[in-house]
XYZ file of C-alpha atoms in Angstrom:
728
model
C 8.704 4.408 -69.403
C 8.087 6.853 -71.861
C 5.175 7.027 -74.002
C 5.353 7.359 -77.920
C 2.777 10.073 -78.065
C 4.206 12.757 -80.703
C 4.518 16.434 -79.479
C 2.722 19.199 -81.027
C 4.738 20.653 -83.822
C 4.862 24.447 -84.150
C 4.271 25.835 -87.776
C 7.318 28.111 -88.929
C 6.563 31.912 -90.027
C 10.100 33.053 -90.663
C 10.340 36.502 -89.165
C 13.439 38.663 -89.704
C 15.242 40.780 -86.655
C 18.303 42.747 -88.069
C 20.593 44.844 -85.827
C 24.032 45.622 -86.055
C 24.161 44.192 -89.736
C 23.299 40.633 -88.407
C 20.091 38.903 -89.680
C 18.451 36.300 -87.053
C 15.498 34.014 -88.666
C 12.804 33.482 -86.131
C 10.388 30.520 -87.056
C 8.103 30.817 -83.989
C 7.801 34.631 -83.011
C 4.269 34.220 -84.065
C 3.555 32.409 -80.612
C 3.955 35.850 -79.257
C 0.240 36.716 -80.425
C -1.463 35.933 -77.101
C -5.019 36.550 -78.192
C -4.528 34.212 -81.542
C -6.672 31.095 -81.024
C -4.100 29.331 -83.265
C -1.573 30.084 -80.201
C -4.302 29.167 -77.582
C -4.681 25.527 -79.304
C -1.088 25.244 -79.676
C -0.692 26.091 -76.113
C -3.042 23.576 -74.640
C -1.600 20.820 -76.987
C 1.370 21.435 -75.466
C -0.274 20.696 -72.123
C -2.136 17.698 -73.125
C 1.225 16.491 -74.583
C 2.844 17.076 -71.244
C 0.355 15.256 -69.503
C 0.416 12.319 -71.582
C 4.431 12.329 -71.790
C 4.624 12.383 -67.817
C 1.960 10.044 -66.909
C 3.947 7.657 -65.386
C 4.922 10.732 -62.619
C 1.746 11.258 -61.625
C 1.709 8.591 -58.687
C 4.940 10.170 -57.498
C 3.909 13.670 -57.681
C 1.002 12.939 -55.533
C 3.314 10.909 -52.869
C 5.447 14.140 -52.919
C 2.394 16.670 -52.360
C 1.259 14.153 -49.519
C 4.700 14.437 -48.251
C 4.958 18.030 -48.459
C 1.268 18.315 -46.855
C 2.308 15.692 -44.161
C 5.155 17.777 -43.105
C 3.468 21.234 -43.081
C 1.441 22.387 -39.890
C -1.258 23.522 -42.096
C -3.467 25.447 -38.908
C -0.456 27.527 -38.019
C 0.061 31.085 -36.926
C 3.091 33.742 -37.627
C 4.572 35.500 -34.281
C 2.559 38.697 -33.773
C 4.483 41.771 -34.483
C 3.579 44.914 -32.882
C 2.535 47.930 -34.293
C 1.410 50.998 -31.995
C -1.544 49.543 -30.193
C -1.970 46.452 -32.050
C -0.516 42.920 -32.564
C -0.354 42.094 -36.117
C -0.035 38.187 -37.003
C -1.178 35.870 -40.067
C -3.050 32.560 -39.591
C -3.551 29.574 -41.591
C -6.171 26.809 -41.298
C -5.854 23.097 -42.563
C -7.600 22.729 -45.945
C -7.521 26.737 -46.757
C -5.280 28.133 -49.489
C -4.620 31.094 -48.449
C -3.600 32.879 -44.946
C -5.791 35.303 -42.911
C -4.430 38.275 -41.475
C -5.523 39.040 -38.184
C -4.722 41.454 -35.008
C -5.368 41.825 -31.326
C -5.030 44.555 -28.826
C -1.877 45.373 -27.297
C -1.380 46.851 -23.950
C 0.833 49.784 -22.103
C 1.383 48.839 -18.781
C 4.952 50.402 -18.537
C 6.648 46.745 -17.729
C 8.758 46.756 -21.015
C 8.842 42.835 -20.786
C 5.437 42.397 -20.452
C 4.251 44.962 -22.890
C 6.688 43.614 -25.739
C 6.254 40.007 -25.111
C 3.776 38.969 -28.241
C 0.596 36.896 -27.069
C 0.547 33.247 -27.093
C -1.323 32.129 -30.005
C -1.823 28.452 -30.781
C -3.143 26.813 -33.828
C -6.762 26.101 -33.655
C -7.199 27.872 -30.271
C -9.371 31.201 -30.608
C -7.374 34.155 -30.060
C -8.866 36.565 -27.465
C -10.158 39.844 -28.990
C -9.195 38.725 -32.653
C -10.151 41.027 -35.777
C -9.620 39.566 -39.215
C -8.497 42.307 -41.392
C -8.706 40.010 -44.222
C -9.194 36.507 -45.226
C -7.511 35.533 -48.223
C -9.656 32.531 -48.657
C -13.156 34.484 -48.632
C -11.392 37.399 -51.155
C -10.484 34.338 -53.235
C -13.787 32.529 -53.298
C -15.191 32.507 -57.239
C -11.986 33.710 -58.588
C -9.643 32.004 -61.067
C -6.329 33.473 -59.327
C -5.808 35.489 -56.133
C -3.012 37.393 -54.774
C -2.516 40.178 -52.213
C -0.358 42.805 -53.175
C 0.217 45.261 -50.417
C -1.440 45.794 -46.692
C -1.249 49.137 -45.248
C -2.897 50.273 -41.844
C -3.490 53.950 -40.725
C -1.340 54.929 -37.691
C -4.462 55.429 -35.486
C -5.319 51.561 -36.752
C -8.760 52.386 -38.118
C -8.433 52.102 -41.971
C -6.941 49.109 -43.904
C -5.612 49.260 -47.661
C -4.773 46.170 -49.345
C -4.454 45.217 -53.171
C -5.631 42.296 -55.020
C -4.685 40.482 -58.411
C -7.500 38.071 -60.067
C -5.495 37.216 -63.209
C -1.289 36.654 -62.071
C -0.683 39.678 -64.041
C 0.464 41.804 -61.319
C -1.704 44.533 -61.680
C -3.286 45.032 -58.781
C -6.887 46.845 -57.396
C -6.818 48.906 -54.083
C -9.497 49.110 -51.864
C -9.979 50.558 -48.247
C -11.736 48.941 -45.339
C -12.822 50.761 -42.158
C -11.624 48.266 -39.563
C -14.375 49.916 -36.711
C -17.060 48.511 -38.919
C -15.642 46.360 -41.423
C -17.553 48.128 -44.258
C -15.341 48.823 -47.348
C -15.062 52.611 -48.365
C -16.227 53.473 -51.760
C -12.726 54.501 -52.933
C -11.344 51.761 -55.456
C -7.958 52.598 -57.371
C -7.353 49.804 -60.153
C -4.154 49.024 -61.977
C -1.949 49.358 -59.101
C 1.344 47.690 -58.370
C 2.706 46.493 -55.288
C 3.640 49.516 -52.612
C 0.730 50.790 -50.649
C 1.113 53.281 -47.565
C -1.103 55.539 -45.906
C 0.384 59.131 -44.789
C 0.463 59.571 -41.033
C -2.784 61.452 -40.821
C -4.601 58.986 -42.560
C -6.087 61.105 -45.342
C -4.332 59.668 -48.256
C -2.754 56.580 -49.312
C 0.105 56.418 -51.495
C 0.731 53.866 -54.497
C 2.712 52.878 -57.454
C 1.677 52.923 -61.140
C 3.459 50.951 -63.665
C 3.893 51.925 -67.384
C 2.721 49.953 -70.747
C 6.126 48.004 -70.147
C 5.356 47.032 -66.448
C 7.718 49.666 -65.355
C 6.865 51.235 -62.046
C 7.043 54.832 -62.748
C 4.426 57.028 -61.063
C 4.014 57.734 -57.241
C 0.606 58.431 -56.731
C -1.300 59.634 -53.692
C -5.436 59.186 -53.655
C -7.045 61.283 -50.902
C -10.123 59.566 -49.240
C -13.332 60.246 -50.120
C -12.234 62.115 -53.504
C -12.710 60.535 -56.975
C -9.712 58.671 -58.429
C -9.185 60.894 -61.359
C -8.117 63.883 -59.117
C -5.409 61.524 -57.635
C -2.195 63.400 -57.383
C 1.408 62.490 -59.236
C 3.509 62.898 -56.614
C 6.251 61.648 -58.704
C 7.038 60.566 -62.268
C 10.027 58.997 -63.800
C 10.364 59.042 -67.489
C 13.953 57.267 -67.987
C 12.770 53.979 -68.914
C 15.938 52.286 -67.524
C 15.123 53.560 -64.048
C 12.896 51.597 -61.546
C 10.588 53.825 -59.113
C 9.588 52.755 -55.473
C 8.568 54.309 -52.284
C 8.580 53.823 -48.768
C 7.667 55.791 -45.421
C 10.896 56.795 -43.426
C 11.141 54.678 -39.887
C 10.264 58.218 -37.880
C 7.374 58.448 -40.129
C 8.142 62.138 -41.212
C 8.914 61.750 -45.012
C 7.997 59.916 -47.804
C 10.987 58.315 -49.592
C 11.343 58.062 -53.343
C 14.028 55.685 -54.545
C 15.043 55.693 -58.465
C 16.976 53.204 -59.346
C 19.127 50.917 -61.598
C 21.480 48.032 -60.511
C 24.512 50.821 -60.675
C 23.336 53.980 -59.493
C 20.284 55.720 -57.873
C 18.543 58.724 -56.605
C 16.450 59.616 -53.416
C 13.681 61.960 -53.609
C 11.949 63.447 -50.182
C 8.361 64.544 -49.320
C 8.345 66.261 -45.780
C 4.827 65.464 -44.604
C 4.981 68.584 -42.508
C 5.728 70.776 -45.830
C 2.395 72.536 -46.986
C 3.708 73.252 -50.330
C 4.305 69.177 -51.157
C 7.889 70.333 -52.398
C 9.641 66.737 -53.203
C 13.505 67.580 -52.958
C 16.446 65.385 -54.407
C 19.035 64.391 -51.977
C 21.775 63.207 -54.193
C 21.293 63.463 -58.075
C 21.596 60.511 -60.275
C 24.464 62.501 -62.536
C 27.022 61.695 -59.393
C 26.141 57.835 -60.478
C 26.349 56.894 -56.818
C 24.275 53.513 -55.958
C 22.696 54.525 -52.557
C 20.036 54.315 -49.917
C 18.790 57.064 -47.458
C 16.901 56.554 -44.380
C 16.485 60.068 -42.084
C 16.254 60.600 -38.267
C 16.160 63.389 -35.773
C 18.790 63.941 -33.161
C 19.120 66.698 -31.028
C 16.744 68.890 -33.084
C 19.016 68.220 -36.234
C 17.768 66.161 -39.444
C 20.428 63.498 -40.587
C 20.514 61.017 -42.968
C 22.134 57.678 -42.717
C 23.321 56.983 -46.410
C 24.215 53.395 -47.747
C 26.475 53.846 -50.541
C 28.852 52.745 -53.087
C 30.951 56.022 -53.146
C 34.629 55.113 -53.365
C 33.457 51.700 -51.920
C 32.768 48.597 -54.121
C 31.151 46.601 -51.306
C 29.450 49.882 -50.116
C 29.607 51.378 -46.576
C 27.295 53.607 -44.561
C 27.838 57.420 -44.011
C 26.347 59.820 -41.553
C 25.089 63.152 -43.224
C 23.226 66.150 -41.912
C 20.278 67.421 -44.138
C 21.803 70.829 -44.564
C 25.000 68.829 -46.201
C 23.006 68.010 -49.257
C 22.734 71.803 -50.618
C 26.360 71.969 -51.637
C 27.934 70.016 -54.412
C 28.550 66.191 -53.421
C 32.362 66.792 -53.537
C 32.176 69.568 -50.632
C 29.864 67.665 -48.222
C 30.730 66.293 -45.002
C 30.232 62.571 -44.829
C 30.919 60.958 -41.407
C 31.681 57.066 -41.729
C 29.524 54.967 -39.848
C 30.303 51.582 -41.029
C 33.368 51.659 -43.371
C 34.208 49.880 -46.206
C 35.547 46.302 -46.363
C 36.789 43.902 -49.173
C 35.503 41.178 -47.394
C 31.994 42.542 -45.907
C 29.055 43.304 -48.381
C 26.856 46.349 -46.680
C 23.410 45.815 -47.729
C 21.240 48.314 -46.043
C 20.950 50.182 -42.785
C 17.557 51.561 -40.804
C 16.876 53.036 -37.632
C 14.916 52.862 -34.411
C 14.855 55.970 -32.069
C 17.856 54.378 -30.261
C 19.730 52.386 -32.503
C 21.158 51.694 -35.614
C 20.438 48.384 -37.602
C 23.021 47.281 -40.660
C 22.144 44.276 -43.007
C 25.442 42.734 -44.008
C 26.878 39.829 -45.598
C 30.143 38.274 -44.612
C 31.482 34.762 -45.751
C 28.471 34.306 -48.153
C 26.219 34.786 -44.875
C 23.519 37.427 -44.156
C 23.404 38.673 -40.733
C 22.410 41.947 -38.765
C 24.510 44.251 -36.835
C 23.568 46.749 -34.193
C 24.843 49.825 -32.548
C 23.478 52.499 -30.486
C 22.788 56.090 -32.301
C 24.475 57.685 -29.321
C 28.135 58.778 -30.400
C 27.428 57.875 -34.093
C 29.654 58.977 -36.354
C 32.047 60.477 -33.783
C 35.041 59.088 -32.163
C 32.543 57.772 -29.142
C 30.868 55.487 -31.632
C 30.446 52.058 -30.025
C 31.429 48.901 -31.870
C 28.904 47.027 -33.631
C 27.325 44.074 -32.009
C 26.215 40.983 -34.206
C 23.640 38.626 -32.751
C 25.392 34.993 -32.795
C 24.241 31.821 -33.851
C 26.003 28.277 -34.237
C 25.460 27.358 -37.349
C 28.071 27.799 -40.106
C 25.697 27.967 -43.033
C 22.674 30.148 -42.057
C 20.648 33.324 -42.772
C 19.797 36.140 -40.473
C 17.620 39.113 -41.540
C 15.545 41.870 -40.050
C 11.702 41.302 -40.508
C 10.429 44.399 -38.092
C 11.790 47.301 -36.383
C 9.281 49.542 -35.353
C 11.015 53.096 -34.494
C 9.971 53.688 -30.976
C 10.261 49.801 -30.100
C 12.626 48.699 -27.560
C 12.956 45.329 -29.462
C 13.540 44.420 -33.217
C 12.388 41.258 -34.813
C 14.707 38.799 -36.389
C 14.241 35.927 -38.594
C 16.695 32.837 -38.460
C 17.154 29.793 -40.926
C 19.502 27.466 -42.261
C 19.395 24.388 -44.620
C 18.510 22.340 -41.374
C 16.925 24.553 -39.340
C 12.987 25.501 -40.118
C 12.561 29.431 -39.606
C 12.671 30.624 -36.031
C 11.743 34.488 -35.114
C 13.759 35.971 -32.378
C 13.221 39.125 -30.522
C 16.420 40.772 -29.722
C 16.268 43.719 -26.975
C 18.409 46.515 -28.012
C 18.873 47.656 -24.540
C 20.638 44.373 -23.266
C 21.590 42.699 -26.616
C 19.161 39.322 -24.836
C 18.363 37.367 -28.019
C 14.765 35.781 -27.153
C 13.209 33.055 -29.441
C 9.654 33.217 -30.077
C 9.202 30.653 -32.586
C 10.436 27.869 -34.304
C 8.671 26.768 -37.539
C 7.189 23.153 -36.509
C 7.607 20.380 -38.911
C 5.614 17.201 -38.735
C 6.123 13.803 -39.410
C 9.416 12.939 -36.941
C 11.855 15.624 -39.004
C 15.118 15.230 -36.949
C 18.116 17.591 -38.436
C 20.473 15.653 -37.384
C 19.531 12.808 -40.260
C 21.073 15.609 -42.874
C 24.068 16.969 -43.794
C 24.729 20.661 -45.095
C 28.308 21.578 -46.116
C 30.236 23.940 -48.095
C 32.193 22.866 -50.876
C 34.250 24.764 -53.581
C 34.299 24.419 -57.342
C 37.077 25.549 -59.466
C 35.821 27.522 -62.671
C 37.849 27.582 -66.318
C 39.618 30.713 -64.827
C 40.670 29.903 -61.324
C 37.873 31.365 -59.363
C 36.793 29.037 -56.446
C 32.928 29.006 -56.699
C 31.347 28.031 -53.344
C 28.961 25.308 -52.991
C 26.473 24.340 -50.434
C 26.255 20.345 -50.557
C 22.951 18.914 -48.874
C 22.241 15.347 -48.399
C 20.958 12.510 -45.976
C 23.641 11.706 -43.420
C 23.455 7.851 -44.002
C 24.468 8.397 -47.827
C 27.706 7.215 -48.329
C 30.282 8.413 -50.876
C 30.491 5.325 -53.168
C 29.918 7.083 -56.645
C 26.330 5.989 -57.114
C 24.186 8.562 -56.189
C 21.781 11.004 -57.748
C 22.517 15.143 -57.771
C 20.377 18.052 -58.710
C 22.223 20.980 -58.939
C 20.552 24.702 -58.493
C 21.313 28.033 -59.360
C 19.979 31.547 -59.826
C 23.449 33.482 -60.360
C 21.734 37.198 -61.498
C 20.695 40.461 -60.165
C 23.009 40.360 -57.180
C 20.581 37.952 -55.678
C 21.875 35.446 -53.260
C 20.895 31.815 -52.578
C 20.795 31.884 -48.866
C 20.680 29.057 -47.043
C 16.920 28.630 -46.127
C 14.974 25.687 -44.746
C 12.591 23.870 -47.451
C 10.196 21.137 -46.369
C 9.642 20.419 -50.002
C 13.260 19.718 -50.514
C 13.405 16.922 -48.047
C 11.487 14.662 -50.516
C 14.425 14.767 -52.757
C 16.950 14.142 -49.754
C 15.034 11.351 -48.549
C 15.097 9.920 -51.916
C 19.161 10.030 -51.769
C 19.490 12.717 -53.953
C 22.487 15.035 -53.376
C 21.048 18.411 -53.380
C 23.714 21.119 -54.699
C 23.265 25.108 -54.574
C 25.825 26.703 -56.543
C 26.571 29.931 -55.696
C 27.678 31.112 -59.012
C 28.878 34.829 -60.173
C 26.370 37.159 -60.945
C 24.603 36.471 -57.999
C 25.536 38.762 -54.362
C 26.981 35.589 -52.151
C 30.799 37.068 -52.602
C 30.070 40.669 -52.345
C 29.711 43.395 -55.151
C 32.729 42.087 -57.315
C 31.292 38.618 -57.843
C 28.137 40.103 -59.070
C 29.920 42.385 -61.335
C 31.678 39.525 -62.593
C 28.695 37.904 -63.927
C 26.926 40.523 -65.616
C 26.863 42.275 -68.952
C 30.184 41.397 -70.967
C 30.937 39.080 -68.066
C 27.797 36.854 -67.968
C 29.092 33.722 -69.409
C 30.724 33.130 -66.103
C 27.437 32.635 -64.532
C 27.111 29.755 -67.117
C 30.739 28.040 -66.889
C 30.647 28.455 -63.210
C 27.539 26.170 -63.388
C 29.321 23.569 -65.205
C 32.637 23.843 -63.109
C 30.257 22.967 -60.358
C 28.318 20.195 -62.116
C 32.387 18.661 -62.968
C 32.771 19.210 -59.331
C 30.052 17.174 -58.140
C 30.231 14.755 -60.750
C 33.909 13.932 -59.820
C 33.244 14.373 -56.227
C 32.930 10.504 -55.263
C 29.569 11.124 -53.860
C 27.526 11.014 -57.305
C 27.170 9.119 -60.323
C 28.113 11.288 -63.307
C 25.499 9.927 -65.463
C 22.510 10.672 -62.850
C 22.742 14.733 -62.519
C 20.299 16.901 -63.186
C 19.923 20.801 -63.444
C 17.050 23.164 -62.198
C 16.204 27.096 -62.000
C 14.073 29.866 -62.652
C 13.697 33.050 -64.293
C 17.173 34.313 -64.683
C 18.004 31.022 -63.417
C 15.845 29.664 -66.434
C 18.099 31.589 -68.770
C 21.097 29.504 -66.936
C 19.208 26.566 -67.708
C 19.263 27.025 -71.171
C 22.528 28.216 -71.386
C 24.081 25.166 -69.646
C 21.901 22.626 -71.709
C 23.604 24.267 -75.080
C 27.257 24.166 -73.492
C 27.045 20.618 -71.760
C 23.891 18.847 -72.902
C 25.595 15.713 -71.929
C 26.272 16.308 -68.231
C 22.788 16.167 -67.518
C 19.809 13.364 -67.292
C 17.371 16.330 -66.905
C 16.829 19.802 -66.838
C 13.787 22.066 -65.513
C 13.762 25.474 -66.596
C 11.035 27.249 -64.464
C 9.736 30.715 -66.126
C 12.803 30.400 -68.091
C 14.408 33.698 -69.599
C 15.539 32.014 -72.578
C 14.666 34.529 -75.093
C 16.432 37.121 -73.898
C 18.016 38.992 -76.739
C 14.585 39.151 -78.482
C 13.329 40.659 -75.518
C 15.867 43.157 -74.677
C 16.007 44.263 -78.361
C 12.385 45.470 -77.704
C 12.242 48.442 -74.848
C 8.203 48.039 -75.347
C 8.259 44.348 -73.705
C 7.759 44.249 -70.002
C 10.941 45.474 -67.703
C 13.133 44.982 -71.079
C 14.600 48.702 -70.856
C 15.143 47.861 -67.049
C 17.325 44.852 -68.008
C 20.163 46.964 -69.942
C 21.786 47.480 -66.666
C 22.221 43.655 -65.883
C 22.640 42.529 -69.496
C 23.972 45.492 -71.295
C 22.248 47.281 -74.460
C 22.077 45.350 -77.468
C 20.067 47.713 -79.377
C 22.960 50.415 -78.937
C 26.009 48.697 -78.368
C 27.135 45.993 -81.029
C 29.515 44.506 -78.458
C 26.394 43.656 -76.416
C 24.378 42.321 -79.437
C 27.443 39.934 -80.460
C 27.959 38.970 -76.950
C 24.539 38.248 -75.983
C 23.629 36.441 -79.190
C 26.556 33.932 -78.456
C 24.649 32.588 -75.111
C 20.904 33.693 -75.357
C 19.585 30.218 -75.049
C 16.888 29.912 -77.999
C 19.595 31.331 -80.679
C 22.312 28.886 -79.710
C 20.276 25.322 -79.783
C 22.396 23.016 -81.804
C 22.220 19.563 -83.189
C 23.284 17.478 -80.167
C 21.460 15.110 -78.009
C 19.859 17.365 -75.344
C 18.867 15.742 -72.073
C 15.325 15.390 -70.996
C 13.885 18.970 -70.482
C 10.957 20.512 -68.938
C 9.819 24.310 -69.575
C 7.174 25.120 -66.745
C 5.753 28.877 -66.994
C 2.526 30.920 -66.902
C 0.337 32.251 -69.429
C 0.023 35.651 -67.698
C 3.561 36.015 -65.895
C 4.473 39.551 -66.873
C 8.401 39.253 -66.156
C 8.896 36.320 -68.357
C 6.199 36.179 -71.066
C 4.876 32.615 -71.887
C 6.323 33.021 -75.358
C 9.897 32.917 -74.544
C 9.735 29.020 -73.421
C 6.947 28.027 -76.046
C 9.670 29.097 -78.800
C 12.324 27.483 -77.271
C 10.478 24.200 -76.560
C 9.493 24.114 -80.121
C 13.151 24.924 -81.217
C 14.631 22.282 -78.929
C 12.092 19.993 -80.722
C 13.253 20.386 -83.977
C 16.966 20.678 -83.701
C 17.907 18.069 -81.165
C 19.285 14.496 -82.225
C 18.305 13.066 -79.022
C 14.895 10.860 -78.353
C 14.480 12.423 -74.760
C 11.239 14.383 -74.337
C 11.041 18.192 -74.157
C 8.102 19.470 -72.401
C 6.182 22.574 -72.036
C 3.912 22.764 -69.114
C 1.947 26.085 -69.206
C -0.365 27.389 -66.218
C -2.970 29.467 -68.038
C -4.171 31.156 -65.009
C -0.739 31.585 -63.128
C 1.854 34.517 -62.847
C 5.672 34.858 -62.070
C 5.045 32.555 -59.472
C 2.786 29.867 -61.004
C -0.741 29.324 -59.878
C -2.163 30.899 -56.618
C -2.714 28.974 -53.256
C -0.454 27.217 -50.956
C -1.750 23.547 -52.073
C -1.403 24.363 -55.917
C 2.127 25.837 -55.286
C 2.998 22.618 -53.694
C 1.528 20.831 -56.405
C 3.685 22.605 -58.632
C 6.850 21.597 -56.672
C 5.824 17.949 -56.579
C 5.703 17.890 -60.606
C 8.948 19.334 -60.984
C 10.646 17.073 -58.426
C 8.931 14.016 -59.854
C 10.027 14.957 -63.737
C 13.581 14.918 -62.071
C 13.233 11.773 -59.929
C 11.891 9.805 -62.738
C 14.835 11.190 -65.080
C 17.529 10.021 -62.019
C 15.452 6.717 -61.476
C 15.190 7.899 -57.705
C 11.567 7.438 -57.201
C 11.912 5.446 -54.023
C 12.522 6.712 -50.520
C 15.471 5.359 -48.745
C 14.791 2.669 -46.508
C 16.071 4.597 -43.488
C 13.818 7.971 -44.503
C 10.593 6.736 -43.668
C 7.656 8.645 -45.017
C 5.965 11.173 -43.215
C 2.614 10.542 -44.506
C 2.746 7.519 -42.498
C 4.160 8.920 -39.408
C 2.072 12.058 -39.132
C -1.311 10.687 -38.843
């Protein structure tokens, strides 16, 4: 039942935007004036309307929140990971929003198994010798928002660097803590970005700075005990289309500076033992090669593992001696470590002192391959070994590999298996399960089914779908469905367990992940076919997935909803314009729905970096024309739009609040339907919403309740039961 409450009506202030001879009249651009009291008042009115029009969902939201809470072991610990002489871990406590970062001393007895077996830590049981590095709950007290950016510990374990954001705008303040005394050093650096790292000798801390458009462009070094004004710029990138980041090499001999777009990159390296502080280029960007570099030293010779796309669409791994980089690329000797394969996407490679670890994607699935350094790049090179798992749809990734460690740490999850932590013994290939994240409330994976299905796009391309449901749901054409996708930046929607999703499945919803073009699930070509002047494939793939689901015999075509966030929110806006009649409801989370306006202004956050994804409409009239044909805000038309919720945050720096605010205002103005269109805006959150895990659960419960109410699927299936009742 919907209330008759009237939505707020934004005033119209026509603004002209002219490019390539085309003029667009934008009536709601004035909502960009973030400091304007009239804008604030309008947004608050939107929240009030949303609250009123969805008031009937409050009880359902509370039930879903309680289900998430009841299934979550709130007092829990991560599996300790060893770095030098310490085991590091994070624990959470019931009733507290944030994690507590801790460590306890490791031992070196010479017994490999004993020294690398993590200590057994149990929820609620004090850990002998535990030292708290930083307690997020204490740090967040009295602050409207709290998020940790980076954490770094010196090699000797004495100092901790951490950064925190108290607004949600992803500008962090860097502080240094002496772990021997618990005291904060006087060193404080404001307005840093995420990455942090100490130099190996612990005298300097490296950090990233963003420019006015939120682009990481400087790598700086702060020497402890000196004024911030004297911090050294190690590297500055002036090309507004390039993103800059850094890391320490695995062997801790170099600072690796990566400058990249989605299509080519450049690495610059700083040797820590070079007194001149010279930053050297490996392969210049002029070669237009997309690559990553990882150095290691073998028999006194420094070599680099290069993961690259040189004559290799899906990338490959080559071995290059450091001396080769002095020659023109065409004359360099690159020895193949992992050959190119049309069916295998190579994502990256890292090293330990004894092995190479390669991340690949095969048959849509992310997995890890291991091969010894001995014989690498020669005919004697061993074949890679891949830790084996027994599910069809899963995700396995490398989470920790200290350079001198005899083990590597792997994460594993699937749609039905809660996250697991494995230790893989490099010498023997033995796989040891360290932990499976517990789920309370009697969760049984056998109660659910996860299957692979395929839809056919208008151009004949087969689009993979992951279809999740309760095992007892019958194929009678009556079930509700939620179709979810992202489809941009070569990011894959990989199989992963999600406690909150159980609240949908337990209400009979068939949950479908559409692995549309623009993502990375099927290799680099899959991404290329969903970007720039092929972007519309992402949208038509999603509609094709919806049609397939509707015709599958499982689902009632009148009970299908759609959900996506950020670039997936652009997807939601586009499919709402393309096929509004196919969806009962659409939830667009932090949606990039005014993409053309944003990308036309290089001074807006991250806009220039987007040209490699969407094209540059400023200089290219064809890109402008193509984008203008799909940008959601500019293609709203007089049709019956479904029930729509745009969910955003006032301080989001990646997708500004103004985009969904304008979109909602225009949708309401133009729609010929009567379904409510609402804007929910978190006034103190960032791109990920409000801070704290309970607030995140409430956000998810809100989104799901909106969908379930629209699909008339508010009640649990009789067989599902309630975790709230069984977990006490």
